[in-house]
PDB file of C-alpha atoms in Angstrom:
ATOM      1  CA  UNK A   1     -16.975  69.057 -46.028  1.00  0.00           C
ATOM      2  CA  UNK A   2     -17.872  68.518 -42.592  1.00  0.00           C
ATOM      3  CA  UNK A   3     -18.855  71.768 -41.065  1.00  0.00           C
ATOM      4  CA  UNK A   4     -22.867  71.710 -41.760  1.00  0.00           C
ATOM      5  CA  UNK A   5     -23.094  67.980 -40.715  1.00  0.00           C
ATOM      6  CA  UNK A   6     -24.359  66.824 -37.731  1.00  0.00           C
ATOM      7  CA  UNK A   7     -21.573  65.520 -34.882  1.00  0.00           C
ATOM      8  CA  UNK A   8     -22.428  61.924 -33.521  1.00  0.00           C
ATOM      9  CA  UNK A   9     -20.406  61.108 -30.008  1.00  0.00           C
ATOM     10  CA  UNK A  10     -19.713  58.004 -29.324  1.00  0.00           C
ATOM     11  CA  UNK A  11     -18.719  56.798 -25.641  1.00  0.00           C
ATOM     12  CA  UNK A  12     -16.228  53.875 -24.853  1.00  0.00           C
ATOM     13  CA  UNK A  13     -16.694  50.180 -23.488  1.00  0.00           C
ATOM     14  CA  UNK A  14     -19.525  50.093 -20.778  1.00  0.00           C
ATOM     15  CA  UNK A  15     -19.381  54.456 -20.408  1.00  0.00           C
ATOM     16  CA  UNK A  16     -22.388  56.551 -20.673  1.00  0.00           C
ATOM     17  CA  UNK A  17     -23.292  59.613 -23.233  1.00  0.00           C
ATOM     18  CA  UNK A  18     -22.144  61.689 -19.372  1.00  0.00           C
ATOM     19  CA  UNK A  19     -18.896  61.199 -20.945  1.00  0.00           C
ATOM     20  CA  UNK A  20     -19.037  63.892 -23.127  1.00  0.00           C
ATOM     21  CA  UNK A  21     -20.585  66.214 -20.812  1.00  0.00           C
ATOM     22  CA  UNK A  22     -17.667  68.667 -21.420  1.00  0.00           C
ATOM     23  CA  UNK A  23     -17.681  68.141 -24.607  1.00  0.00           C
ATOM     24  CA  UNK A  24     -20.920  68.715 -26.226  1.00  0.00           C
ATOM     25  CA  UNK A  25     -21.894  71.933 -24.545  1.00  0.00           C
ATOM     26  CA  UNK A  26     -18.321  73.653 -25.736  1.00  0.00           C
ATOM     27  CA  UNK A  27     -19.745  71.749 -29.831  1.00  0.00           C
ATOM     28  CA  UNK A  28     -23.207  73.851 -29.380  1.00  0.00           C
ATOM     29  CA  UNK A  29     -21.850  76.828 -28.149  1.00  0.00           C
ATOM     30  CA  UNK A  30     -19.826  77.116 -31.186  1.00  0.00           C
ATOM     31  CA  UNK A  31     -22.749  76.102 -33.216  1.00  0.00           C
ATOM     32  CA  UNK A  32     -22.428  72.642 -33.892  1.00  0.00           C
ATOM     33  CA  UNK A  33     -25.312  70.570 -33.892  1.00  0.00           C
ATOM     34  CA  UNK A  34     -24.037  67.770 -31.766  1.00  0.00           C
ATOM     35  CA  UNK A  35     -25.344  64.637 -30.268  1.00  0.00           C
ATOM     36  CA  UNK A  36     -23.905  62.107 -27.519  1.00  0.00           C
ATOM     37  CA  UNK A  37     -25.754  58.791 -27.998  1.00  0.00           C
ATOM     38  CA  UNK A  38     -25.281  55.732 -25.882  1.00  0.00           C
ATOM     39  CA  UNK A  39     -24.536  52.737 -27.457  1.00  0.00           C
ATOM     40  CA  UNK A  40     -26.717  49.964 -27.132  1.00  0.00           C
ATOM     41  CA  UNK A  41     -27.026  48.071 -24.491  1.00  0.00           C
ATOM     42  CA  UNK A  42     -24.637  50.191 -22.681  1.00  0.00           C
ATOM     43  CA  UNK A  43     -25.624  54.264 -21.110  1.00  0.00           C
ATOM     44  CA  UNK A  44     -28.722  54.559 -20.238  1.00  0.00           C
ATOM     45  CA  UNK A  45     -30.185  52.505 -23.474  1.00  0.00           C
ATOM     46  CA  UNK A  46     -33.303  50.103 -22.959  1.00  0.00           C
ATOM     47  CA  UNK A  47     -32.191  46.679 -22.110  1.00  0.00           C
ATOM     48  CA  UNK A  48     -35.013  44.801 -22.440  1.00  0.00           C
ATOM     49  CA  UNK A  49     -33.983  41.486 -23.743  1.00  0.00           C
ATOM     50  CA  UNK A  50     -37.550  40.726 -25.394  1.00  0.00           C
ATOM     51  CA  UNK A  51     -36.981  43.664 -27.315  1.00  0.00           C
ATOM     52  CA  UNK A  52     -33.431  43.247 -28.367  1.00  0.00           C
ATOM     53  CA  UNK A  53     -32.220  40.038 -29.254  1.00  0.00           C
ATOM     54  CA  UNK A  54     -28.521  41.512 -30.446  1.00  0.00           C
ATOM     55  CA  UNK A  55     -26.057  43.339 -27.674  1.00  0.00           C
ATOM     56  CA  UNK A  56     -23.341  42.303 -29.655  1.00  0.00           C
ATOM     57  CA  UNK A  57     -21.536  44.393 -32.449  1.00  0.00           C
ATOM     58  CA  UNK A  58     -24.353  43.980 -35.310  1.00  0.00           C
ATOM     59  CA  UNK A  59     -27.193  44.786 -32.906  1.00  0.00           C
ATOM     60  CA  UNK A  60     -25.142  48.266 -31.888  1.00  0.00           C
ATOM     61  CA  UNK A  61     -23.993  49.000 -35.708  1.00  0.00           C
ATOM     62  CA  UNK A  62     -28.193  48.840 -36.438  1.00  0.00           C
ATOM     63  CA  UNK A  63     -28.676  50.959 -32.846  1.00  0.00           C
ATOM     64  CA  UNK A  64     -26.162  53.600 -34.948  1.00  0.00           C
ATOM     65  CA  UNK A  65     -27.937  53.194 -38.496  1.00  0.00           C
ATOM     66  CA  UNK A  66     -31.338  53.643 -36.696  1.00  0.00           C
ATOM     67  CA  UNK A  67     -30.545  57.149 -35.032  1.00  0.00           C
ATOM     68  CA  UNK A  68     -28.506  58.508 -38.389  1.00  0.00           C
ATOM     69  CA  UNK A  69     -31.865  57.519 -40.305  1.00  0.00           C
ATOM     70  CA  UNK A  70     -34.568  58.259 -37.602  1.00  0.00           C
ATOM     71  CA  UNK A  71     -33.126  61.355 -36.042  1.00  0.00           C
ATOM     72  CA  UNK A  72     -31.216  62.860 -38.730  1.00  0.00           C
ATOM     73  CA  UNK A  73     -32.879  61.445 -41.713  1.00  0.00           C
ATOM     74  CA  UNK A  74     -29.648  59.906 -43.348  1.00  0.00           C
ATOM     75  CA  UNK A  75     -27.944  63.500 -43.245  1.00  0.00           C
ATOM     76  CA  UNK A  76     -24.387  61.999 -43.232  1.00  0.00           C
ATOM     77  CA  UNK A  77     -22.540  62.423 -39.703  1.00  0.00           C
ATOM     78  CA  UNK A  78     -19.058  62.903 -38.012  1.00  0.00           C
ATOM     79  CA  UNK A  79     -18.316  60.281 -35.834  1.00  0.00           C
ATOM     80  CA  UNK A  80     -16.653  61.212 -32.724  1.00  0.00           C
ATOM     81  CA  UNK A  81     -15.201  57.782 -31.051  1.00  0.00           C
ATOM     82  CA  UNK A  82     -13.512  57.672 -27.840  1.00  0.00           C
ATOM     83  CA  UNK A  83     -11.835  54.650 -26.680  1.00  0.00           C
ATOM     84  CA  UNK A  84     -14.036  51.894 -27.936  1.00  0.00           C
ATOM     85  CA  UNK A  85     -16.439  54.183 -28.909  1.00  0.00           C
ATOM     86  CA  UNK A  86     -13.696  54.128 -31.653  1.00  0.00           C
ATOM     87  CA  UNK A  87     -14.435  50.962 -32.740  1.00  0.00           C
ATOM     88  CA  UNK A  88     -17.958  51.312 -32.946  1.00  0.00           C
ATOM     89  CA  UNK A  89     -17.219  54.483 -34.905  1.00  0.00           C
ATOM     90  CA  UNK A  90     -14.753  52.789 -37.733  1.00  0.00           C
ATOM     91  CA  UNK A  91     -17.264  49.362 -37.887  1.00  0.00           C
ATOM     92  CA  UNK A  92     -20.302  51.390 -38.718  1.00  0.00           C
ATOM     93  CA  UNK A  93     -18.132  53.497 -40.862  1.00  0.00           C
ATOM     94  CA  UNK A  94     -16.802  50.276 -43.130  1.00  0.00           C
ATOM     95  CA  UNK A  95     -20.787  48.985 -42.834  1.00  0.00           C
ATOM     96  CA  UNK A  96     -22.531  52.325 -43.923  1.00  0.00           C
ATOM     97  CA  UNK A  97     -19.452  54.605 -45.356  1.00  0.00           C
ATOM     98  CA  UNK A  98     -22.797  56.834 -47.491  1.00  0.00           C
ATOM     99  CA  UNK A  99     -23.431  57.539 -43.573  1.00  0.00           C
ATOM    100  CA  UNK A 100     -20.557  58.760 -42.332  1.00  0.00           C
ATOM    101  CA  UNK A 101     -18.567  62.022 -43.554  1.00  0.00           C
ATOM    102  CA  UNK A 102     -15.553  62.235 -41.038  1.00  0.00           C
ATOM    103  CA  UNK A 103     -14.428  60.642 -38.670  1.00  0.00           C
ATOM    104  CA  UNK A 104     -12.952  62.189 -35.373  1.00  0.00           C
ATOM    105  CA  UNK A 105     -11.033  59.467 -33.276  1.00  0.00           C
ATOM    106  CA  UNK A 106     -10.186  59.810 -29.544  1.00  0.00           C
ATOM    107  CA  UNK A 107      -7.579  57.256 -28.143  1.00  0.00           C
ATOM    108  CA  UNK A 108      -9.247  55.235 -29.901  1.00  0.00           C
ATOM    109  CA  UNK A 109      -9.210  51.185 -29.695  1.00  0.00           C
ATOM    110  CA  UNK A 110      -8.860  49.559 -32.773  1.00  0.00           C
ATOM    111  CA  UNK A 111      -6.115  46.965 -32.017  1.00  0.00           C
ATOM    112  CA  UNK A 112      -7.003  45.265 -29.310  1.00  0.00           C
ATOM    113  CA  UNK A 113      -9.296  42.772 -30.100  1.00  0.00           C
ATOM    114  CA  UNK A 114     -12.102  41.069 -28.436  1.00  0.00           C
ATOM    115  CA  UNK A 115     -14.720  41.333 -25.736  1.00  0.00           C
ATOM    116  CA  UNK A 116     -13.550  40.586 -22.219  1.00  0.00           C
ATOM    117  CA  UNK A 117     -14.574  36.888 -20.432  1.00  0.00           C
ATOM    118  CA  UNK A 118     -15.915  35.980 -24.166  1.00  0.00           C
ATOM    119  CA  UNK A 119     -17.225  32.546 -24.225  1.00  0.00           C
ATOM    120  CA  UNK A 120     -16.845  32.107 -20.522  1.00  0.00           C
ATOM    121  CA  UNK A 121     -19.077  30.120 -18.515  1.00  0.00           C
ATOM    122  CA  UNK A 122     -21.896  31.955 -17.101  1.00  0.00           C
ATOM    123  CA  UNK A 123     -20.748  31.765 -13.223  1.00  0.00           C
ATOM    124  CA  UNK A 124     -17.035  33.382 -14.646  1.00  0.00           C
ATOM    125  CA  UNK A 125     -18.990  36.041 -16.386  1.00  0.00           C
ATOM    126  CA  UNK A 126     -20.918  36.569 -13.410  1.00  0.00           C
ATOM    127  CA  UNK A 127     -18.170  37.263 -11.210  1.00  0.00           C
ATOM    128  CA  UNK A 128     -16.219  39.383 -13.874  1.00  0.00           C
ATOM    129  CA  UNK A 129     -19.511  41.747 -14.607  1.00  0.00           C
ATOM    130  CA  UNK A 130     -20.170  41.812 -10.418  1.00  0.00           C
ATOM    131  CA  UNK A 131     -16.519  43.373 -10.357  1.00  0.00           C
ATOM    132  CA  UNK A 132     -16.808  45.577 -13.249  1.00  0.00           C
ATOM    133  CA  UNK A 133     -19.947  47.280 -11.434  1.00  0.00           C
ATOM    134  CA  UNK A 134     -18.258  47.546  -8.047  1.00  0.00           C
ATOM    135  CA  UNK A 135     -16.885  50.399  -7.016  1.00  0.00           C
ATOM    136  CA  UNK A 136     -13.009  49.878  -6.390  1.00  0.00           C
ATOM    137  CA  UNK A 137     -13.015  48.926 -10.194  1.00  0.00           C
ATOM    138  CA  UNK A 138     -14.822  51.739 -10.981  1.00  0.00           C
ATOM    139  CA  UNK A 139     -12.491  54.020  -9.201  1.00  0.00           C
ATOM    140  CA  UNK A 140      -9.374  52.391 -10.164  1.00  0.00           C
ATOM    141  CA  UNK A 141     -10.181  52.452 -13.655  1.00  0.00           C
ATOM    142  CA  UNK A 142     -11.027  56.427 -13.351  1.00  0.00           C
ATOM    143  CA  UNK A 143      -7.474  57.243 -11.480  1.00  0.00           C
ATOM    144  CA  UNK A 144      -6.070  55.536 -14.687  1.00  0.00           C
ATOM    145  CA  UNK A 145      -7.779  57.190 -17.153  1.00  0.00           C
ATOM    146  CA  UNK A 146      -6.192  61.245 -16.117  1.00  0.00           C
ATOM    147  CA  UNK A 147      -2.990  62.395 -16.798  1.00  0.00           C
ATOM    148  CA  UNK A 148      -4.083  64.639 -13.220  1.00  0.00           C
ATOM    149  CA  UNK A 149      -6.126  62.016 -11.479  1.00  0.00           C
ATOM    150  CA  UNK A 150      -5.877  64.539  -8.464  1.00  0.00           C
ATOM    151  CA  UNK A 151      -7.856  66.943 -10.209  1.00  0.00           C
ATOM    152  CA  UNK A 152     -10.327  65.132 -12.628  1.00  0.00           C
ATOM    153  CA  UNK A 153     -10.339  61.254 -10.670  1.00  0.00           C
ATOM    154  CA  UNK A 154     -12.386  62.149  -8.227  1.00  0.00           C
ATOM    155  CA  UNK A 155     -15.401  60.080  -6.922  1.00  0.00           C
ATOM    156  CA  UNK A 156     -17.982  62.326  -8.106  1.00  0.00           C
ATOM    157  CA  UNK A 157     -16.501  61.748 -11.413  1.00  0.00           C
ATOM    158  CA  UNK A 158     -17.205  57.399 -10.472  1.00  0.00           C
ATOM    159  CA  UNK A 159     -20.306  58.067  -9.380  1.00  0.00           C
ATOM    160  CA  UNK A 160     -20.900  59.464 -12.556  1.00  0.00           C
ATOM    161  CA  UNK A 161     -19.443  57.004 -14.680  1.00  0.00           C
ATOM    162  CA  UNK A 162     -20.998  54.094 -12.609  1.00  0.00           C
ATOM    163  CA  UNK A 163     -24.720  55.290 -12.918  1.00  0.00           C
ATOM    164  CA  UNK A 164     -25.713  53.640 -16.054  1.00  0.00           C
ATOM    165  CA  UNK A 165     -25.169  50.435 -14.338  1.00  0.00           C
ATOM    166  CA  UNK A 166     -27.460  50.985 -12.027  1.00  0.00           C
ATOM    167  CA  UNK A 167     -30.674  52.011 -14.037  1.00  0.00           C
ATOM    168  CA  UNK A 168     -32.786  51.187 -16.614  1.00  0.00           C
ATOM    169  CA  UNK A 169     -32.335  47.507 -15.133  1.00  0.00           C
ATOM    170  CA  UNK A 170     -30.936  44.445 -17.548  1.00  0.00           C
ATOM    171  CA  UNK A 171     -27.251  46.033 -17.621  1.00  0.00           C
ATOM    172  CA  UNK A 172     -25.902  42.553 -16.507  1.00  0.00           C
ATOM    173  CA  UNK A 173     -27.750  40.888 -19.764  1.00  0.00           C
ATOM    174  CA  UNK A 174     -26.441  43.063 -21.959  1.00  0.00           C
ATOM    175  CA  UNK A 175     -22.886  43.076 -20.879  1.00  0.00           C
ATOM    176  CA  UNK A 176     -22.720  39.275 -21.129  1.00  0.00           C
ATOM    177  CA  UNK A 177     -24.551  39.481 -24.526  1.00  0.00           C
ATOM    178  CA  UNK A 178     -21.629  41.865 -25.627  1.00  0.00           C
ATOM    179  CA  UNK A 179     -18.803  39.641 -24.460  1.00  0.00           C
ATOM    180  CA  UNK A 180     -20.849  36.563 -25.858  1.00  0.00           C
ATOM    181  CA  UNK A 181     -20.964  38.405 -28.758  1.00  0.00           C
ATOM    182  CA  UNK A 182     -16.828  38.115 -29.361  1.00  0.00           C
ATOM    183  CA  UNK A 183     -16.425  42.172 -29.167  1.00  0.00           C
ATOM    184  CA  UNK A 184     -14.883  43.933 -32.243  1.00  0.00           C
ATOM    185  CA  UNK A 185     -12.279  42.366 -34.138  1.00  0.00           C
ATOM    186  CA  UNK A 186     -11.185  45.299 -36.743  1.00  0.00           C
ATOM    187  CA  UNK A 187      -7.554  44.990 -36.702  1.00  0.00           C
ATOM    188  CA  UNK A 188      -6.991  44.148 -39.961  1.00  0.00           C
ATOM    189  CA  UNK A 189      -9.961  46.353 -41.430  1.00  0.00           C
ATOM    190  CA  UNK A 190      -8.835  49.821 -40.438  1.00  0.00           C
ATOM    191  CA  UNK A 191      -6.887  49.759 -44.115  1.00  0.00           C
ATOM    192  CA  UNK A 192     -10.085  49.805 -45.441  1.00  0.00           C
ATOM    193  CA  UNK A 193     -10.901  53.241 -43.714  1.00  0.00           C
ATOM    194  CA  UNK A 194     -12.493  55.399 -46.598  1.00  0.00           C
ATOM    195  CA  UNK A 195     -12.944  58.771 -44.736  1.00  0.00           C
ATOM    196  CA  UNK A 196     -11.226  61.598 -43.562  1.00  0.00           C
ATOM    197  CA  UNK A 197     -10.130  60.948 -40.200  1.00  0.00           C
ATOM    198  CA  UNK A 198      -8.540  62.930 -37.464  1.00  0.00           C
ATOM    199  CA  UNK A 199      -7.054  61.497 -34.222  1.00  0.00           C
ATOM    200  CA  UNK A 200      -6.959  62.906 -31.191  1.00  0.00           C
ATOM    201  CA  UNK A 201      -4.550  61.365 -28.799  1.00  0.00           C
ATOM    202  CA  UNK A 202      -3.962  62.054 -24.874  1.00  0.00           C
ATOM    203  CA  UNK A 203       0.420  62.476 -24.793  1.00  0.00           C
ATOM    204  CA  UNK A 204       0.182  60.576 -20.801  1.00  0.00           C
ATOM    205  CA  UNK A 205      -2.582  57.911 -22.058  1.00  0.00           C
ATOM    206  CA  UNK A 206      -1.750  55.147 -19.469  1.00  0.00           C
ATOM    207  CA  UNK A 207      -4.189  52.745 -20.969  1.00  0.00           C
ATOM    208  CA  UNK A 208      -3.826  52.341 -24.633  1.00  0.00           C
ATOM    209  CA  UNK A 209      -0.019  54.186 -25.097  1.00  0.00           C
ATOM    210  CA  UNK A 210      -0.230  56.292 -28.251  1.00  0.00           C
ATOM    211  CA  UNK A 211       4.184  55.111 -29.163  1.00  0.00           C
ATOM    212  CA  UNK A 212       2.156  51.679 -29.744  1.00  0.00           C
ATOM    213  CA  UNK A 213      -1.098  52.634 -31.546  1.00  0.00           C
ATOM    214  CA  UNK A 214      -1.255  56.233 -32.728  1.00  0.00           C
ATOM    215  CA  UNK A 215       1.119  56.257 -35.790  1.00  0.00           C
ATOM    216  CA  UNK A 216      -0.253  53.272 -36.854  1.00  0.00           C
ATOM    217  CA  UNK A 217      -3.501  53.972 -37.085  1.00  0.00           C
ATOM    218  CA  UNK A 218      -2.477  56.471 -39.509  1.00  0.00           C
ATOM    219  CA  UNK A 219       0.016  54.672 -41.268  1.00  0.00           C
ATOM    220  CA  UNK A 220      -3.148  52.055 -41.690  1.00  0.00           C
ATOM    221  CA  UNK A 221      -5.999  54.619 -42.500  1.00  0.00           C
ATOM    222  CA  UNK A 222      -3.496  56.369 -45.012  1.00  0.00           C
ATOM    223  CA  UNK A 223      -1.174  59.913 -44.427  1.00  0.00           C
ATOM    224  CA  UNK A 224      -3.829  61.198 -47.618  1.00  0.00           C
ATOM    225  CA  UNK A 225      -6.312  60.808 -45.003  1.00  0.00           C
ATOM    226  CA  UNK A 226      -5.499  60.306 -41.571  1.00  0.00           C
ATOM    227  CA  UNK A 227      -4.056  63.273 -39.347  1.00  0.00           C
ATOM    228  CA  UNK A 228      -2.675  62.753 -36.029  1.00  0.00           C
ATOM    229  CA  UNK A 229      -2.886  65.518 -32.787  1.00  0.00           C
ATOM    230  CA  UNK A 230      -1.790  64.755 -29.536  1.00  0.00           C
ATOM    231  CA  UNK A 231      -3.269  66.455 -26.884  1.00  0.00           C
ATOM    232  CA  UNK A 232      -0.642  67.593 -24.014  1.00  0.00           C
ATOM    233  CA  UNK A 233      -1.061  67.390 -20.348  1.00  0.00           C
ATOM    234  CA  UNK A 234      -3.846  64.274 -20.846  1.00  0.00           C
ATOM    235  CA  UNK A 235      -4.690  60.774 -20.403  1.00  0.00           C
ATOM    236  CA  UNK A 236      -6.831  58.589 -21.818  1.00  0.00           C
ATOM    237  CA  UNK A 237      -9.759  61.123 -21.968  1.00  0.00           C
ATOM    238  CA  UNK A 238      -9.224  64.320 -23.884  1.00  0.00           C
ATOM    239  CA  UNK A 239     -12.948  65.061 -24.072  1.00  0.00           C
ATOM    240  CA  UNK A 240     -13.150  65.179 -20.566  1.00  0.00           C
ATOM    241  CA  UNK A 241      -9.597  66.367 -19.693  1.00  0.00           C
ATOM    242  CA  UNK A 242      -8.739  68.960 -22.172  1.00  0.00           C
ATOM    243  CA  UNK A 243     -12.202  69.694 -23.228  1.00  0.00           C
ATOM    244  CA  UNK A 244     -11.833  72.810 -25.024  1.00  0.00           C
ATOM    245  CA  UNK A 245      -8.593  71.942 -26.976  1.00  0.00           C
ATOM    246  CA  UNK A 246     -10.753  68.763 -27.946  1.00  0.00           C
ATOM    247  CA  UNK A 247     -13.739  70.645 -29.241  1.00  0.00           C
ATOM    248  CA  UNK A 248     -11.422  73.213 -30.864  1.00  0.00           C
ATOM    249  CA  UNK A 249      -9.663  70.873 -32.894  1.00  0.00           C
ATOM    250  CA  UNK A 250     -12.566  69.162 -34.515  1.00  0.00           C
ATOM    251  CA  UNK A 251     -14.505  72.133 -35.265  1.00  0.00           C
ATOM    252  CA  UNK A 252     -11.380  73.080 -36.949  1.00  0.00           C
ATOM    253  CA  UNK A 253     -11.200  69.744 -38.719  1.00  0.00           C
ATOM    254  CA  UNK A 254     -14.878  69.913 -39.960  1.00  0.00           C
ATOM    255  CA  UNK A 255     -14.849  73.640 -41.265  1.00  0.00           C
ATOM    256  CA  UNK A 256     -16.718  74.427 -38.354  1.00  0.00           C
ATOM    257  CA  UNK A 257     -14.965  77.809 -36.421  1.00  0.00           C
ATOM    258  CA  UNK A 258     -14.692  77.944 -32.728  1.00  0.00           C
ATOM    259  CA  UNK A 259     -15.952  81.205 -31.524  1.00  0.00           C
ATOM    260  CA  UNK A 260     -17.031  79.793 -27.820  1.00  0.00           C
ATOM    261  CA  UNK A 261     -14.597  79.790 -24.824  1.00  0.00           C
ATOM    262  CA  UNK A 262     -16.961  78.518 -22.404  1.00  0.00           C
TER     263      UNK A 262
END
């Protein structure tokens, strides 16, 4: 099962849907019907803090149960998680596993635990978010991220991956509600993995090293379920570095067939 169901991508910690914007239009073109949703309180969300009391993990597990049931009408989904976007992706499917058909899991994070500057004071937290916004971070963390930084790091690519910071306002709130929050914490949970699930793993990934993480993920998920691919000549990114071998290998994981070259 897999091919008729609708593909959910889900960005990393403090990213934007623009993240995928390689990968969703090489999905359609093959006939997928594919969506990139922000997670709350992150992307281009609304951050109004009258409105949403939660930016921690339960509030963005409801964010995800509220667009499966509102937009697709409880059709059961794919999960595509990148990063963190991984995390978000195995917590909602443990929560809601009637939502979630496969899942599709890119670098993911799943053993490192926490939220950054949780249960700091305020000023700390202040200083830590100011830092995460500023630019220098922002491009640091993108030169990281490539196993070509000369080719894909580029400050376009920042600019991009900075703009949800920027606008709708209330970023800063939500960020320290996330780290107040404690972050995910699914180390020992990832045993209890019920679906399918296919990772996708960047060979030069200088931020979470797949020799530490990716066989144990499957060991953990279970070699009955859990298939590993590493993706060659790429970081931490394979949706936006190798694109097309991405989308390739998880239409051919869902029953989907790739017909588009774009």
């Amino acid at each position: 099962g897999g091919g008729g169901n609708p593909i959910v991508c889900l960005h990393g910690f403090d990213s934007s849907c623009l993240e995928f914007r390689r990968l969703l239009p090489r999905l359609e073109a093959a006939g997928a019907e594919a969506y990139a949703l922000d997670v709350l309180g992150w992307g281009f969300t609304q951050r109004d803090e009258g409105l949403i009391k939660d930016f921690g993990v339960e509030g963005k597990r409801d964010h995800l149960k509220a667009f499966l049931e509102q937009v697709l009408g409880g059709r059961k989904a794919v999960l595509v998680g990148a990063s963190l976007g991984g995390c978000v992706a195995i917590d909602f499917a443990l929560a809601y596993p009637d939502l979630v058909e496969k899942l599709v899991l890119l670098d993911p994070q799943g053993y490192v635990e926490g939220a950054p500057m949780g249960g700091q004071p305020k000023f700390l937290q202040d200083v830590g978010i100011a830092v995460l916004k500023s630019k220098p971070l922002r491009m640091f963390a993108n030169k990281i991220a490539y196993a070509e930084p000369e080719t894909f790091g580029t400050e376009d690519a920042m600019r991009i991956g900075r703009l949800h910071c920027l606008s709708p306002p209330g970023w800063e709130e939500a960020m320290r509600g996330y780290m107040d929050g404690g972050g995910y914490k699914l180390a020992e949970s990832i045993v209890r993995v019920p679906q399918s699930t296919l990772i996708l793993w960047g060979q030069q990934d200088k931020i979470l090293d797949p020799k530490l993480y990716a066989e144990r993920f499957v060991a953990d998920i279970g070699t009955d379920k859990a298939r590993l691919q590493m993706v060659e000549n790429c970081g931490h990114v394979p949706h936006l570095e190798q694109p097309q071998k991405t989308a390739e290998a998880i239409l051919e994981y869902i029953g989907a067939k790739s017909e588009s070259r774009v």
